[in-house]
mmCIF file of C-alpha atoms and ligand atoms in Angstrom:
data_model
loop_
_atom_site.group_PDB
_atom_site.id
_atom_site.type_symbol
_atom_site.label_atom_id
_atom_site.label_comp_id
_atom_site.label_asym_id
_atom_site.label_seq_id
_atom_site.Cartn_x
_atom_site.Cartn_y
_atom_site.Cartn_z
ATOM 1 C CA MET A 960 29.254 -10.914 -3.149
ATOM 2 C CA TYR A 961 27.571 -14.166 -2.207
ATOM 3 C CA CYS A 962 25.945 -16.503 -4.686
ATOM 4 C CA PRO A 963 22.127 -16.524 -4.303
ATOM 5 C CA GLN A 964 22.010 -20.181 -5.326
ATOM 6 C CA CYS A 965 24.684 -21.851 -3.216
ATOM 7 C CA GLY A 966 26.052 -19.109 -0.932
ATOM 8 C CA THR A 967 29.613 -19.311 -2.201
ATOM 9 C CA GLU A 968 31.544 -16.052 -1.828
ATOM 10 C CA ASN A 969 32.593 -14.632 -5.191
ATOM 11 C CA ALA A 970 34.816 -11.675 -5.976
ATOM 12 C CA GLU A 971 32.957 -8.380 -6.538
ATOM 13 C CA GLY A 972 31.959 -7.930 -10.167
ATOM 14 C CA THR A 973 32.010 -11.641 -10.956
ATOM 15 C CA ALA A 974 29.386 -12.427 -13.572
ATOM 16 C CA HIS A 975 28.868 -16.064 -12.623
ATOM 17 C CA CYS A 976 29.326 -18.052 -9.427
ATOM 18 C CA ILE A 977 32.606 -19.957 -9.317
ATOM 19 C CA GLN A 978 30.881 -22.830 -7.525
ATOM 20 C CA CYS A 979 27.572 -23.399 -9.332
ATOM 21 C CA GLY A 980 27.663 -21.006 -12.303
ATOM 22 C CA ALA A 981 24.576 -18.990 -11.329
ATOM 23 C CA ALA A 982 24.355 -15.481 -12.790
ATOM 24 C CA LEU A 983 25.483 -12.865 -10.259
ATOM 25 C CA GLU A 984 25.155 -9.615 -12.196
ATOM 26 C CA GLY A 985 23.207 -6.996 -10.278
ATOM 27 C CA GLY A 986 22.578 -9.523 -7.563
ATOM 28 C CA GLN A 987 22.592 -7.823 -4.198
ATOM 29 C CA VAL A 988 22.689 -10.561 -1.609
ATOM 30 C CA PHE A 989 22.269 -10.183 2.100
ATOM 31 C CA GLN A 990 23.670 -12.878 4.365
ATOM 32 C CA PRO A 991 22.008 -12.992 7.780
ATOM 33 C CA PRO A 992 24.179 -14.281 10.630
ATOM 34 C CA GLY A 993 24.084 -18.057 10.683
ATOM 35 C CA GLY A 994 21.578 -18.203 7.839
ATOM 36 C CA ALA A 995 21.588 -18.842 4.150
ATOM 37 C CA PRO A 996 22.244 -15.827 1.887
ATOM 38 C CA GLN A 997 19.075 -14.053 0.859
ATOM 39 C CA PRO A 998 18.542 -11.694 -2.046
ATOM 40 C CA LEU A 999 17.585 -8.139 -1.156
ATOM 41 C CA VAL A 1000 14.339 -8.149 -3.080
ATOM 42 C CA LYS A 1001 11.234 -7.520 -1.030
ATOM 43 C CA ASN A 1002 8.213 -9.282 -2.450
ATOM 44 C CA HIS A 1003 5.577 -7.251 -0.537
ATOM 45 C CA LEU A 1004 3.494 -10.415 -0.191
ATOM 46 C CA VAL A 1005 2.303 -9.591 3.337
ATOM 47 C CA TRP A 1006 1.051 -6.168 2.259
ATOM 48 C CA SER A 1007 -0.592 -7.668 -0.816
ATOM 49 C CA ILE A 1008 -2.567 -10.052 1.386
ATOM 50 C CA LEU A 1009 -3.467 -7.278 3.850
ATOM 51 C CA VAL A 1010 -4.826 -4.929 1.192
ATOM 52 C CA THR A 1011 -6.731 -7.827 -0.372
ATOM 53 C CA LEU A 1012 -8.396 -8.607 2.953
ATOM 54 C CA PHE A 1013 -9.089 -5.054 4.112
ATOM 55 C CA CYS A 1014 -9.186 -2.848 1.037
ATOM 56 C CA CYS A 1015 -9.885 -3.978 -2.426
ATOM 57 C CA LEU A 1016 -10.128 -7.644 -3.402
ATOM 58 C CA PRO A 1017 -9.598 -7.528 -7.212
ATOM 59 C CA PHE A 1018 -6.563 -5.233 -7.127
ATOM 60 C CA GLY A 1019 -5.169 -7.018 -4.077
ATOM 61 C CA ILE A 1020 -5.193 -10.322 -5.951
ATOM 62 C CA VAL A 1021 -3.177 -8.719 -8.775
ATOM 63 C CA ALA A 1022 -0.660 -7.590 -6.136
ATOM 64 C CA ILE A 1023 -0.529 -11.091 -4.605
ATOM 65 C CA VAL A 1024 0.110 -12.705 -7.997
ATOM 66 C CA LYS A 1025 2.919 -10.226 -8.718
ATOM 67 C CA SER A 1026 4.395 -10.591 -5.222
ATOM 68 C CA ALA A 1027 4.392 -14.371 -5.505
ATOM 69 C CA GLY A 1028 6.208 -14.089 -8.832
ATOM 70 C CA VAL A 1029 9.050 -12.114 -7.226
ATOM 71 C CA ASN A 1030 10.388 -15.144 -5.337
ATOM 72 C CA THR A 1031 10.197 -17.277 -8.474
ATOM 73 C CA LEU A 1032 12.322 -14.762 -10.377
ATOM 74 C CA VAL A 1033 14.792 -14.444 -7.486
ATOM 75 C CA ALA A 1034 15.141 -18.227 -7.370
ATOM 76 C CA ALA A 1035 15.826 -18.172 -11.110
ATOM 77 C CA GLY A 1036 18.529 -15.543 -10.559
ATOM 78 C CA ASP A 1037 16.609 -12.874 -12.501
ATOM 79 C CA TYR A 1038 17.119 -9.962 -10.111
ATOM 80 C CA GLN A 1039 16.225 -7.275 -12.624
ATOM 81 C CA GLY A 1040 12.922 -8.995 -13.344
ATOM 82 C CA ALA A 1041 12.320 -9.616 -9.656
ATOM 83 C CA ILE A 1042 12.867 -5.953 -8.771
ATOM 84 C CA GLU A 1043 10.570 -4.817 -11.582
ATOM 85 C CA LYS A 1044 7.921 -7.268 -10.454
ATOM 86 C CA ALA A 1045 8.269 -6.141 -6.835
ATOM 87 C CA ASN A 1046 7.822 -2.498 -7.892
ATOM 88 C CA SER A 1047 4.783 -3.482 -9.905
ATOM 89 C CA ALA A 1048 3.357 -5.337 -6.892
ATOM 90 C CA LYS A 1049 3.981 -2.261 -4.746
ATOM 91 C CA LYS A 1050 2.092 -0.104 -7.272
ATOM 92 C CA TRP A 1051 -0.932 -2.423 -7.145
ATOM 93 C CA ILE A 1052 -0.814 -2.466 -3.342
ATOM 94 C CA TRP A 1053 -1.075 1.334 -3.354
ATOM 95 C CA ILE A 1054 -3.885 1.302 -5.928
ATOM 96 C CA SER A 1055 -5.747 -1.265 -3.852
ATOM 97 C CA PHE A 1056 -5.109 0.712 -0.671
ATOM 98 C CA ALA A 1057 -6.296 3.959 -2.262
ATOM 99 C CA VAL A 1058 -9.456 2.363 -3.675
ATOM 100 C CA GLY A 1059 -10.201 0.729 -0.316
ATOM 101 C CA LEU A 1060 -9.698 4.042 1.459
ATOM 102 C CA VAL A 1061 -12.049 5.879 -0.922
ATOM 103 C CA VAL A 1062 -14.716 3.195 -0.460
ATOM 104 C CA ILE A 1063 -14.405 3.424 3.333
ATOM 105 C CA ILE A 1064 -14.591 7.241 3.273
ATOM 106 C CA ILE A 1065 -17.647 7.203 0.987
ATOM 107 C CA SER A 1066 -19.412 4.659 3.209
ATOM 108 C CA ILE A 1067 -18.681 6.784 6.283
ATOM 109 C CA ILE A 1068 -20.039 9.899 4.526
ATOM 110 C CA LEU A 1069 -23.174 7.990 3.472
ATOM 111 C CA GLN A 1070 -23.701 6.768 7.036
ATOM 112 C CA VAL A 1071 -23.261 10.277 8.422
ATOM 113 C CA LEU A 1072 -25.729 11.626 5.839
ATOM 114 C CA ALA A 1073 -28.199 8.865 6.750
ATOM 115 C CA VAL A 1074 -27.963 9.749 10.445
ATOM 116 C CA LEU A 1075 -28.304 13.477 9.696
ATOM 117 C CA SER A 1076 -31.357 12.954 7.468
ATOM 118 C CA GLN A 1077 -33.063 10.947 10.189
ATOM 119 C CA LYS A 1078 -32.576 13.784 12.666
ATOM 120 C CA MET A 1079 -33.988 16.415 10.344
HETATM 121 ZN ZN1 ZN B 428 26.766 -20.547 -6.553
#
């Protein structure tokens, strides 16, 4: 596995990086060709921003805060915390999406009812 801090290759199962001493346990690291090693923790930040803009502002902001915290935890080498935070962000994205969807559906129904009542 590769060290998330410095990119040094360490033997599988090594607890700490031989180069810089960063904790490696549970750290899944993906190394793109020609790039620096990146941890395999998605922060869902793009989706958090999208649901905030298009669905539900208050819940979307919670998702953004949690998503932003994922990178901080990854940088600190806390993969377990980062994964938990990412899952939490994903949950809030879905809540925000669901609330936004319900609001949109209700507004469509109200508009349809308004049009129907005008015709009657
Ligand atoms: Zn290292």
